[in-house]
């Protein structure tokens, strides 16, 4: 049955199964750290890997509850959040301000790297063009020397 022919309940059940399968894969791989951002699991990354929209994580009550239970479990195992409670980071204004500054600095650095990479690519293209021109002019210069129309330096 295609997704268009399924009812909302069928889609919800399928999404819960996808999420459960994803959790089992992560437990088997043990790569939870790859999915932690700002002290909690990265919802958009989870949604992408599970193959559903981010709105499913936010609006589907079963997936939302399963995700919260998973985060609590990871917190108890010491994988997520360290010694703080899961909601404590949201309440600490200094931590939020620090996180915003770090994210802004990271974004600025990424923007600078992107600009430098673009500049580097443009310069490489220009160098390739200039090398082609140089080869062409060397050929012309050599021809002029051979025919006696130009004196060697």
PDB file of C-alpha atoms in Angstrom:
ATOM      1  CA  UNK A   1       0.000   0.000   0.000  1.00  0.00           C
ATOM      2  CA  UNK A   2       1.417   3.408  -0.914  1.00  0.00           C
ATOM      3  CA  UNK A   3       1.690   6.257   1.509  1.00  0.00           C
ATOM      4  CA  UNK A   4      -1.164   8.086  -0.230  1.00  0.00           C
ATOM      5  CA  UNK A   5      -3.567   5.209   0.388  1.00  0.00           C
ATOM      6  CA  UNK A   6      -2.761   4.857   4.087  1.00  0.00           C
ATOM      7  CA  UNK A   7      -4.783   6.346   6.895  1.00  0.00           C
ATOM      8  CA  UNK A   8      -3.220   8.619   9.482  1.00  0.00           C
ATOM      9  CA  UNK A   9      -3.147   5.791  12.004  1.00  0.00           C
ATOM     10  CA  UNK A  10      -1.387   3.487   9.560  1.00  0.00           C
ATOM     11  CA  UNK A  11       1.201   6.165   8.784  1.00  0.00           C
ATOM     12  CA  UNK A  12       1.706   6.802  12.506  1.00  0.00           C
ATOM     13  CA  UNK A  13       2.234   3.089  13.159  1.00  0.00           C
ATOM     14  CA  UNK A  14       4.683   2.847  10.252  1.00  0.00           C
ATOM     15  CA  UNK A  15       6.602   5.860  11.571  1.00  0.00           C
ATOM     16  CA  UNK A  16       6.779   4.365  15.068  1.00  0.00           C
ATOM     17  CA  UNK A  17       8.159   1.151  13.573  1.00  0.00           C
ATOM     18  CA  UNK A  18      10.744   3.108  11.543  1.00  0.00           C
ATOM     19  CA  UNK A  19      11.797   4.962  14.691  1.00  0.00           C
ATOM     20  CA  UNK A  20      12.058   1.709  16.672  1.00  0.00           C
ATOM     21  CA  UNK A  21      14.173   0.136  13.935  1.00  0.00           C
ATOM     22  CA  UNK A  22      16.413   3.212  13.882  1.00  0.00           C
ATOM     23  CA  UNK A  23      16.885   3.041  17.675  1.00  0.00           C
ATOM     24  CA  UNK A  24      17.806  -0.654  17.398  1.00  0.00           C
ATOM     25  CA  UNK A  25      20.373   0.179  14.686  1.00  0.00           C
ATOM     26  CA  UNK A  26      21.906   2.910  16.834  1.00  0.00           C
ATOM     27  CA  UNK A  27      22.089   0.611  19.859  1.00  0.00           C
ATOM     28  CA  UNK A  28      23.805  -2.026  17.738  1.00  0.00           C
ATOM     29  CA  UNK A  29      26.223   0.503  16.222  1.00  0.00           C
ATOM     30  CA  UNK A  30      26.764   2.389  19.487  1.00  0.00           C
ATOM     31  CA  UNK A  31      27.107   5.706  17.649  1.00  0.00           C
ATOM     32  CA  UNK A  32      24.764   7.833  19.755  1.00  0.00           C
ATOM     33  CA  UNK A  33      27.362  10.611  20.044  1.00  0.00           C
ATOM     34  CA  UNK A  34      26.968  11.301  16.312  1.00  0.00           C
ATOM     35  CA  UNK A  35      23.339  12.276  16.912  1.00  0.00           C
ATOM     36  CA  UNK A  36      23.762  14.524  19.964  1.00  0.00           C
ATOM     37  CA  UNK A  37      23.556  18.271  19.449  1.00  0.00           C
ATOM     38  CA  UNK A  38      23.172  20.861  22.203  1.00  0.00           C
ATOM     39  CA  UNK A  39      22.773  18.177  24.860  1.00  0.00           C
ATOM     40  CA  UNK A  40      19.909  16.307  23.198  1.00  0.00           C
ATOM     41  CA  UNK A  41      19.278  14.127  20.181  1.00  0.00           C
ATOM     42  CA  UNK A  42      19.212  15.955  16.843  1.00  0.00           C
ATOM     43  CA  UNK A  43      15.595  15.688  15.724  1.00  0.00           C
ATOM     44  CA  UNK A  44      16.181  16.656  12.086  1.00  0.00           C
ATOM     45  CA  UNK A  45      18.939  14.055  11.713  1.00  0.00           C
ATOM     46  CA  UNK A  46      16.681  11.407  13.236  1.00  0.00           C
ATOM     47  CA  UNK A  47      13.814  12.343  10.908  1.00  0.00           C
ATOM     48  CA  UNK A  48      16.100  12.212   7.854  1.00  0.00           C
ATOM     49  CA  UNK A  49      17.486   8.813   8.746  1.00  0.00           C
ATOM     50  CA  UNK A  50      14.064   7.393   9.595  1.00  0.00           C
ATOM     51  CA  UNK A  51      12.666   8.672   6.306  1.00  0.00           C
ATOM     52  CA  UNK A  52       9.891  10.866   7.643  1.00  0.00           C
ATOM     53  CA  UNK A  53       9.325  14.589   8.051  1.00  0.00           C
ATOM     54  CA  UNK A  54      10.549  16.532  11.070  1.00  0.00           C
ATOM     55  CA  UNK A  55       6.914  17.268  11.875  1.00  0.00           C
ATOM     56  CA  UNK A  56       6.447  13.568  12.716  1.00  0.00           C
ATOM     57  CA  UNK A  57       8.964  13.899  15.551  1.00  0.00           C
ATOM     58  CA  UNK A  58       7.195  16.993  16.834  1.00  0.00           C
ATOM     59  CA  UNK A  59       3.540  16.088  16.265  1.00  0.00           C
ATOM     60  CA  UNK A  60       3.169  12.303  16.418  1.00  0.00           C
ATOM     61  CA  UNK A  61       2.499  11.676  20.129  1.00  0.00           C
ATOM     62  CA  UNK A  62       3.826   8.110  20.067  1.00  0.00           C
ATOM     63  CA  UNK A  63       7.093   9.029  18.324  1.00  0.00           C
ATOM     64  CA  UNK A  64       7.467  12.082  20.546  1.00  0.00           C
ATOM     65  CA  UNK A  65       6.959   9.994  23.701  1.00  0.00           C
ATOM     66  CA  UNK A  66       9.327   7.291  22.439  1.00  0.00           C
ATOM     67  CA  UNK A  67      11.981   9.917  21.710  1.00  0.00           C
ATOM     68  CA  UNK A  68      11.613  11.463  25.172  1.00  0.00           C
ATOM     69  CA  UNK A  69      11.848   7.995  26.753  1.00  0.00           C
ATOM     70  CA  UNK A  70      14.933   7.271  24.647  1.00  0.00           C
ATOM     71  CA  UNK A  71      16.570  10.521  25.752  1.00  0.00           C
ATOM     72  CA  UNK A  72      15.788   9.705  29.393  1.00  0.00           C
ATOM     73  CA  UNK A  73      17.299   6.238  28.908  1.00  0.00           C
ATOM     74  CA  UNK A  74      20.417   7.673  27.272  1.00  0.00           C
ATOM     75  CA  UNK A  75      20.684  10.206  30.091  1.00  0.00           C
ATOM     76  CA  UNK A  76      20.516   7.424  32.688  1.00  0.00           C
ATOM     77  CA  UNK A  77      23.205   5.474  30.827  1.00  0.00           C
ATOM     78  CA  UNK A  78      25.419   8.589  30.841  1.00  0.00           C
ATOM     79  CA  UNK A  79      25.474   8.912  27.056  1.00  0.00           C
ATOM     80  CA  UNK A  80      23.360  12.033  26.941  1.00  0.00           C
ATOM     81  CA  UNK A  81      23.666  15.180  29.033  1.00  0.00           C
ATOM     82  CA  UNK A  82      26.244  14.151  31.639  1.00  0.00           C
ATOM     83  CA  UNK A  83      25.110  15.143  35.143  1.00  0.00           C
ATOM     84  CA  UNK A  84      22.518  17.752  34.195  1.00  0.00           C
ATOM     85  CA  UNK A  85      18.840  16.997  33.874  1.00  0.00           C
ATOM     86  CA  UNK A  86      17.602  16.976  30.252  1.00  0.00           C
ATOM     87  CA  UNK A  87      15.667  20.248  30.635  1.00  0.00           C
ATOM     88  CA  UNK A  88      18.270  22.085  32.717  1.00  0.00           C
ATOM     89  CA  UNK A  89      20.201  23.473  29.742  1.00  0.00           C
ATOM     90  CA  UNK A  90      17.095  25.256  28.499  1.00  0.00           C
ATOM     91  CA  UNK A  91      16.690  27.123  31.776  1.00  0.00           C
ATOM     92  CA  UNK A  92      20.291  28.329  32.121  1.00  0.00           C
ATOM     93  CA  UNK A  93      20.575  31.686  30.312  1.00  0.00           C
ATOM     94  CA  UNK A  94      24.379  31.758  30.465  1.00  0.00           C
ATOM     95  CA  UNK A  95      24.606  28.328  28.859  1.00  0.00           C
ATOM     96  CA  UNK A  96      22.172  29.421  26.153  1.00  0.00           C
ATOM     97  CA  UNK A  97      24.130  32.620  25.540  1.00  0.00           C
ATOM     98  CA  UNK A  98      27.379  30.681  25.375  1.00  0.00           C
ATOM     99  CA  UNK A  99      25.853  28.163  22.991  1.00  0.00           C
ATOM    100  CA  UNK A 100      24.533  30.971  20.772  1.00  0.00           C
ATOM    101  CA  UNK A 101      27.977  32.606  20.672  1.00  0.00           C
ATOM    102  CA  UNK A 102      29.649  29.314  19.838  1.00  0.00           C
ATOM    103  CA  UNK A 103      27.107  28.577  17.106  1.00  0.00           C
ATOM    104  CA  UNK A 104      27.502  32.106  15.691  1.00  0.00           C
ATOM    105  CA  UNK A 105      31.291  31.781  15.674  1.00  0.00           C
ATOM    106  CA  UNK A 106      31.027  28.380  14.031  1.00  0.00           C
ATOM    107  CA  UNK A 107      28.643  29.719  11.387  1.00  0.00           C
ATOM    108  CA  UNK A 108      30.959  32.660  10.714  1.00  0.00           C
ATOM    109  CA  UNK A 109      33.955  30.336  10.379  1.00  0.00           C
ATOM    110  CA  UNK A 110      32.024  28.045   8.035  1.00  0.00           C
ATOM    111  CA  UNK A 111      30.981  31.046   5.957  1.00  0.00           C
ATOM    112  CA  UNK A 112      34.611  32.203   5.751  1.00  0.00           C
ATOM    113  CA  UNK A 113      35.779  28.724   4.742  1.00  0.00           C
ATOM    114  CA  UNK A 114      33.118  28.587   2.036  1.00  0.00           C
ATOM    115  CA  UNK A 115      34.164  32.001   0.698  1.00  0.00           C
ATOM    116  CA  UNK A 116      37.831  30.962   0.675  1.00  0.00           C
ATOM    117  CA  UNK A 117      36.996  27.702  -1.095  1.00  0.00           C
ATOM    118  CA  UNK A 118      35.060  29.616  -3.754  1.00  0.00           C
ATOM    119  CA  UNK A 119      37.944  32.059  -4.168  1.00  0.00           C
ATOM    120  CA  UNK A 120      40.395  29.153  -4.391  1.00  0.00           C
ATOM    121  CA  UNK A 121      38.312  27.461  -7.095  1.00  0.00           C
ATOM    122  CA  UNK A 122      38.100  30.708  -9.082  1.00  0.00           C
ATOM    123  CA  UNK A 123      41.864  31.224  -8.857  1.00  0.00           C
ATOM    124  CA  UNK A 124      42.550  27.637  -9.933  1.00  0.00           C
ATOM    125  CA  UNK A 125      40.315  28.137 -12.982  1.00  0.00           C
ATOM    126  CA  UNK A 126      42.118  31.385 -13.807  1.00  0.00           C
ATOM    127  CA  UNK A 127      45.511  29.673 -13.486  1.00  0.00           C
ATOM    128  CA  UNK A 128      44.413  26.905 -15.847  1.00  0.00           C
ATOM    129  CA  UNK A 129      43.250  29.521 -18.374  1.00  0.00           C
ATOM    130  CA  UNK A 130      46.518  31.452 -18.102  1.00  0.00           C
ATOM    131  CA  UNK A 131      48.556  28.273 -18.591  1.00  0.00           C
ATOM    132  CA  UNK A 132      46.612  27.547 -21.787  1.00  0.00           C
ATOM    133  CA  UNK A 133      47.300  31.084 -23.026  1.00  0.00           C
ATOM    134  CA  UNK A 134      50.992  30.762 -22.152  1.00  0.00           C
ATOM    135  CA  UNK A 135      51.276  27.517 -24.108  1.00  0.00           C
ATOM    136  CA  UNK A 136      49.576  29.162 -27.095  1.00  0.00           C
ATOM    137  CA  UNK A 137      51.884  32.209 -26.965  1.00  0.00           C
ATOM    138  CA  UNK A 138      54.988  30.041 -26.578  1.00  0.00           C
ATOM    139  CA  UNK A 139      53.952  28.182 -29.706  1.00  0.00           C
ATOM    140  CA  UNK A 140      53.493  31.475 -31.596  1.00  0.00           C
ATOM    141  CA  UNK A 141      56.804  32.830 -30.298  1.00  0.00           C
ATOM    142  CA  UNK A 142      58.608  29.661 -31.349  1.00  0.00           C
ATOM    143  CA  UNK A 143      57.081  29.921 -34.824  1.00  0.00           C
ATOM    144  CA  UNK A 144      58.179  33.564 -35.120  1.00  0.00           C
ATOM    145  CA  UNK A 145      61.762  32.608 -34.112  1.00  0.00           C
ATOM    146  CA  UNK A 146      61.869  29.775 -36.654  1.00  0.00           C
ATOM    147  CA  UNK A 147      60.592  31.956 -39.489  1.00  0.00           C
ATOM    148  CA  UNK A 148      63.002  34.769 -38.636  1.00  0.00           C
ATOM    149  CA  UNK A 149      60.341  37.365 -37.911  1.00  0.00           C
ATOM    150  CA  UNK A 150      61.511  37.745 -34.317  1.00  0.00           C
ATOM    151  CA  UNK A 151      64.983  37.764 -32.829  1.00  0.00           C
ATOM    152  CA  UNK A 152      65.743  35.466 -29.898  1.00  0.00           C
ATOM    153  CA  UNK A 153      66.204  37.287 -26.583  1.00  0.00           C
TER     154      UNK A 153
END
